[in-house]
Each structure stands twice: as C-alpha cells, then as structure tokens.
Amino acid sequence: MEWLTDSKIPVGKLAKHGFDWLQDNAAWFFDGLASGLESLINGILWVLQSPPPLAVIAVFVALTWALQRSWKTAALITLGFLFILNQGYWTETTESLTLVLSACLVCMAVGVPIGIAAAHRPRLYAWMRPVLDLMQTLPTFVYLIPAIVFFGIGMVPGLMATVIFVLPAPIRLTHLGVSSTPTALLEAAEAFGATRRQMLWKVELPWALPQIMTGLNQTIMLSLSMVVIAALVGADGLGVPVVRALNQVNTALGFESGFIIVVVAIILDRMLRLRDGGGK
C-alpha cells in the first residue's frame, strides 16, 4: 500500500494555493465585504443595545403578538426575556441575536433567489446539489480557517462561517416549495394570461411560503448552533461564556450560559412559527 500513499493527491496544498491566490488578488473584495458586514452588525447591535432592555422586550412581544395573535405565546416570550435579564446575560444575548439576525438577512437574501432559480432550472440544481452537500457536511471548524485568513478576528469571520454553514437550508427549502407548485395552478395562471413574473409572485411564492418560512426557522436554529463555534474566532455573544466554562471546567457557568442559548432558540422559534388554526 506504500505506492498509494507515496502518490498522495495534494488536496491540502491546492487549497492553500487557492486561499493564497485569493488573499493576494481579491483582498479588495474581502475588505469591502468585511466593511459592509461590519456595518450591518454594528447597526443591528445599536438597535438592540441602545434602548433600555424593557423597551426592546416590549418590541419583541408586540412583534410576537402581530405575528401569532396568541397571548400565551406573547407571555412565553416575555417570560423568556425576563429570565435572560434575571440571569445577567442581556448584553451577550443581544450580541448573539445580532449574529443570528445578520446571518438570517444574508442567508435569506442570497438563498431565496438561488432557490427560485434552481427550481426553474433543474440542471442548475443538479450541479448545485453536491456543493450544498459539501457545505453542510464539511466540519464547521474548517470554515473558521479561511474566515480568519480573509477577515481576521471578530464578529465578521463568525458571521461568514455561519452563513456558509447555514446557506444550504434556505436554498433547499425554497427550491422544494417553488418546484412543488401544482401544475394545475400554473396552467390556470397561464391560461389567464399571467406573465412569468406574475406566476412567480402570485402563484409560486405564495404556495412556497410555508417552506420558505421553514427555511427561515432552520436558518435561525442553525445560526444559534454556530454561536459557540463563532466565539472561537472572537465573535461576541453567548458562546464566549460557554468557551470560558469549557476552559475552566466550570459546570455552573456552562449550564447557565447553555440554558440561555436554549431560551433564545425557543423565543425565536415561537415568534416565527407559522400559525395553525388561528394562533392557538
């Protein structure tokens, strides 16, 4: 078997040469992208941290009521945020929410149009599928290496690693929703003279809305799962106390901060869940 190992395919070297070439020739692009993402992060962070915590909580509760029309869900959101305040994790929670919201904005803005294009072009989706599989199965720690190379340390590399890991979810679910539009609906719209744009906005997207919202929900949950990993490259938030607890073998701190992440996940899931039966 020595002959097989002696002729090793230089996968790692090729990847390194590729990253070096990008760093030398596309630094202007990555610098501009980092500036834009940093502005987005700072803007969301300012919105969440500048007002008093109770005012921010009131906005989230009002948004929950507008989306769900359920006093039980609104009460659950209120209790969740008050519990976070009680535990003293408000600043870390707003930082993690900033990372999650930024990832959602980027992933949905990129993923939904790509999913629509893939649904209309089956050959494009067949080419994209192995790439999406690779993005989801590659160990998440591997994403941190090029993120550090191109963006340094901080929230931006954490956001980029999160986006790469999460992006396949909205693409796949948008593709599923649009491509599963019944042929009878499309034929009826075409018979009434609908253009391709009208068929997209009035038939395909309304039909695909549940799948797109499921994609948004999955984007949020997967982004929260990256909170701790993003802390390893300097991203602020709830991942920082988890990493600190791991380094110190501090069971109390680890369980406390981990439980706050669960509470945030429950809050966001209940806020954005599609209503069944009028928001019961």
Coordinates of C-alpha atoms in Angstrom, one line a residue, residues 33-229:
L33 CA -17.3 42.7 2.2
A34 CA -16.0 42.9 5.7
S35 CA -16.8 46.6 5.9
G36 CA -20.3 46.0 4.7
L37 CA -21.0 43.2 7.1
E38 CA -19.4 45.1 10.0
S39 CA -21.8 48.0 9.3
L40 CA -24.7 45.6 9.3
I41 CA -23.6 44.0 12.6
N42 CA -23.0 47.4 14.2
G43 CA -26.4 48.7 13.1
I44 CA -28.3 45.7 14.5
L45 CA -26.2 45.8 17.7
W46 CA -27.0 49.5 18.1
V47 CA -30.8 48.9 17.7
L48 CA -30.7 46.1 20.3
Q49 CA -28.4 47.7 22.9
S50 CA -29.2 51.5 22.7
P51 CA -32.8 51.4 24.1
P52 CA -33.5 50.1 27.6
P53 CA -33.8 46.3 27.8
L54 CA -37.5 46.5 28.7
A55 CA -38.2 48.7 25.6
V56 CA -36.6 46.1 23.4
I57 CA -38.5 43.3 25.1
A58 CA -41.8 45.2 24.5
V59 CA -41.0 45.5 20.8
F60 CA -40.3 41.7 20.6
V61 CA -43.5 41.0 22.4
A62 CA -45.5 43.3 20.2
L63 CA -44.0 41.7 17.1
T64 CA -44.9 38.3 18.5
W65 CA -48.5 39.4 19.0
A66 CA -48.6 40.8 15.5
L67 CA -47.3 37.5 14.0
Q68 CA -49.0 34.9 16.2
R69 CA -52.1 36.6 17.7
S70 CA -51.7 34.5 20.8
W71 CA -51.4 35.9 24.3
K72 CA -49.9 32.6 25.5
T73 CA -47.0 32.9 23.0
A74 CA -46.5 36.6 23.9
A75 CA -46.4 35.7 27.6
L76 CA -43.9 33.0 26.9
I77 CA -41.7 35.5 25.0
T78 CA -42.0 37.9 27.9
L79 CA -41.0 35.3 30.5
G80 CA -38.1 34.2 28.4
F81 CA -36.6 37.6 28.1
L82 CA -37.2 38.4 31.7
F83 CA -35.4 35.2 32.6
I84 CA -32.4 36.3 30.5
L85 CA -32.4 39.7 32.3
N86 CA -32.6 37.9 35.7
Q87 CA -29.5 35.8 34.8
G88 CA -27.5 38.8 33.7
Y89 CA -27.0 37.8 30.1
W90 CA -28.7 40.6 28.3
T91 CA -25.6 42.0 26.6
E92 CA -24.4 38.6 25.5
T93 CA -27.9 37.8 24.3
T94 CA -28.2 40.9 22.1
E95 CA -24.7 40.1 20.6
S96 CA -25.9 36.6 19.8
L97 CA -29.2 37.9 18.4
T98 CA -27.1 40.3 16.2
L99 CA -25.2 37.4 14.8
V100 CA -28.3 35.4 14.2
L101 CA -30.3 38.2 12.6
S102 CA -27.3 39.2 10.4
A103 CA -27.0 35.6 9.2
C104 CA -30.7 35.4 8.5
L105 CA -30.7 38.6 6.5
V106 CA -27.7 37.4 4.4
C107 CA -28.8 33.8 4.0
M108 CA -32.4 34.7 3.1
A109 CA -31.3 37.5 0.7
V110 CA -29.0 35.1 -1.1
G111 CA -30.7 31.7 -0.6
V112 CA -34.2 32.5 -1.7
P113 CA -33.3 33.9 -5.1
I114 CA -30.9 31.0 -5.7
G115 CA -33.6 28.5 -4.6
I116 CA -36.0 30.1 -7.1
A117 CA -33.5 30.0 -9.9
A118 CA -32.7 26.3 -9.1
A119 CA -36.4 25.4 -9.1
H120 CA -36.8 26.8 -12.6
R121 CA -33.6 25.2 -13.8
P122 CA -33.3 21.5 -12.8
R123 CA -29.9 21.2 -14.4
L124 CA -28.6 24.1 -12.3
Y125 CA -29.9 22.4 -9.1
A126 CA -28.3 19.1 -10.1
W127 CA -25.0 20.9 -10.4
M128 CA -25.6 22.7 -7.1
R129 CA -26.6 19.7 -5.0
P130 CA -23.1 18.2 -4.3
V131 CA -21.9 21.8 -3.4
L132 CA -24.7 22.1 -1.0
D133 CA -24.0 18.7 0.5
L134 CA -20.3 19.7 0.9
M135 CA -21.3 22.9 2.7
Q136 CA -23.5 21.1 5.1
T137 CA -21.2 18.1 5.8
L138 CA -17.8 19.7 6.0
P139 CA -16.9 20.1 9.7
T140 CA -17.8 23.6 10.8
F141 CA -14.4 24.2 12.4
V142 CA -12.9 24.0 8.9
Y143 CA -14.8 27.1 7.9
L144 CA -13.1 29.1 10.6
I145 CA -9.7 28.8 8.9
P146 CA -10.5 30.7 5.7
A147 CA -12.7 33.1 7.7
I148 CA -9.7 34.1 9.8
V149 CA -7.4 34.3 6.8
F150 CA -9.8 36.6 4.9
F151 CA -11.5 38.6 7.7
G152 CA -9.3 38.4 10.7
I153 CA -10.7 38.1 14.2
G154 CA -14.1 39.3 15.4
M155 CA -17.8 39.1 14.5
V156 CA -17.3 39.2 10.7
P157 CA -15.5 35.9 10.4
G158 CA -18.0 34.3 12.8
L159 CA -20.8 35.6 10.6
M160 CA -19.2 34.3 7.4
A161 CA -18.6 30.8 8.9
T162 CA -22.2 30.8 10.0
V163 CA -23.5 31.9 6.6
I164 CA -21.6 29.2 4.7
F165 CA -22.9 26.5 7.1
V166 CA -26.5 27.8 7.1
L167 CA -27.0 28.9 3.5
P168 CA -28.0 25.4 2.1
A169 CA -31.1 25.3 4.3
P170 CA -33.0 28.3 2.7
I171 CA -31.8 27.2 -0.8
R172 CA -33.1 23.7 -0.5
L173 CA -36.4 24.6 1.1
T174 CA -37.1 27.4 -1.3
H175 CA -36.3 25.1 -4.2
L176 CA -38.7 22.5 -2.6
G177 CA -41.5 24.9 -2.2
V178 CA -41.3 26.5 -5.7
S179 CA -40.7 23.2 -7.5
S180 CA -43.7 21.6 -5.8
T181 CA -46.2 24.1 -7.0
P182 CA -49.1 22.1 -8.6
T183 CA -49.1 22.0 -12.4
A184 CA -52.8 22.8 -12.4
L185 CA -52.2 26.1 -10.7
L186 CA -49.5 27.1 -13.1
E187 CA -51.6 26.1 -16.1
A188 CA -54.6 28.1 -14.8
A189 CA -52.4 31.2 -14.3
E190 CA -51.0 30.8 -17.8
A191 CA -54.5 30.3 -19.2
F192 CA -55.5 33.7 -17.7
G193 CA -52.5 35.4 -19.4
A194 CA -50.2 35.6 -16.4
T195 CA -46.6 36.5 -17.2
R196 CA -43.7 34.6 -15.7
R197 CA -43.2 37.4 -13.2
Q198 CA -46.8 37.3 -12.2
M199 CA -46.7 33.5 -11.9
L200 CA -43.8 33.8 -9.6
W201 CA -45.2 36.5 -7.3
K202 CA -48.9 35.4 -7.3
V203 CA -48.7 31.6 -7.6
E204 CA -45.3 30.1 -6.9
L205 CA -44.1 32.2 -3.9
P206 CA -47.5 32.1 -2.1
W207 CA -47.5 28.3 -2.5
A208 CA -43.9 28.0 -1.3
L209 CA -44.3 30.4 1.6
P210 CA -44.6 27.6 4.3
Q211 CA -41.4 26.0 3.0
I212 CA -39.6 29.4 2.9
M213 CA -40.7 30.2 6.5
T214 CA -39.4 26.7 7.5
G215 CA -36.2 27.7 5.8
L216 CA -36.1 30.9 7.9
N217 CA -36.7 28.8 11.0
Q218 CA -33.9 26.4 10.1
T219 CA -31.6 29.3 9.4
I220 CA -32.2 30.7 12.9
M221 CA -31.7 27.4 14.6
L222 CA -28.6 26.5 12.7
S223 CA -27.2 30.0 13.3
L224 CA -27.7 29.6 17.0
S225 CA -25.8 26.2 16.8
M226 CA -22.8 28.2 15.5
V227 CA -22.8 30.7 18.3
V228 CA -20.3 28.7 20.4
I229 CA -18.1 27.9 17.4

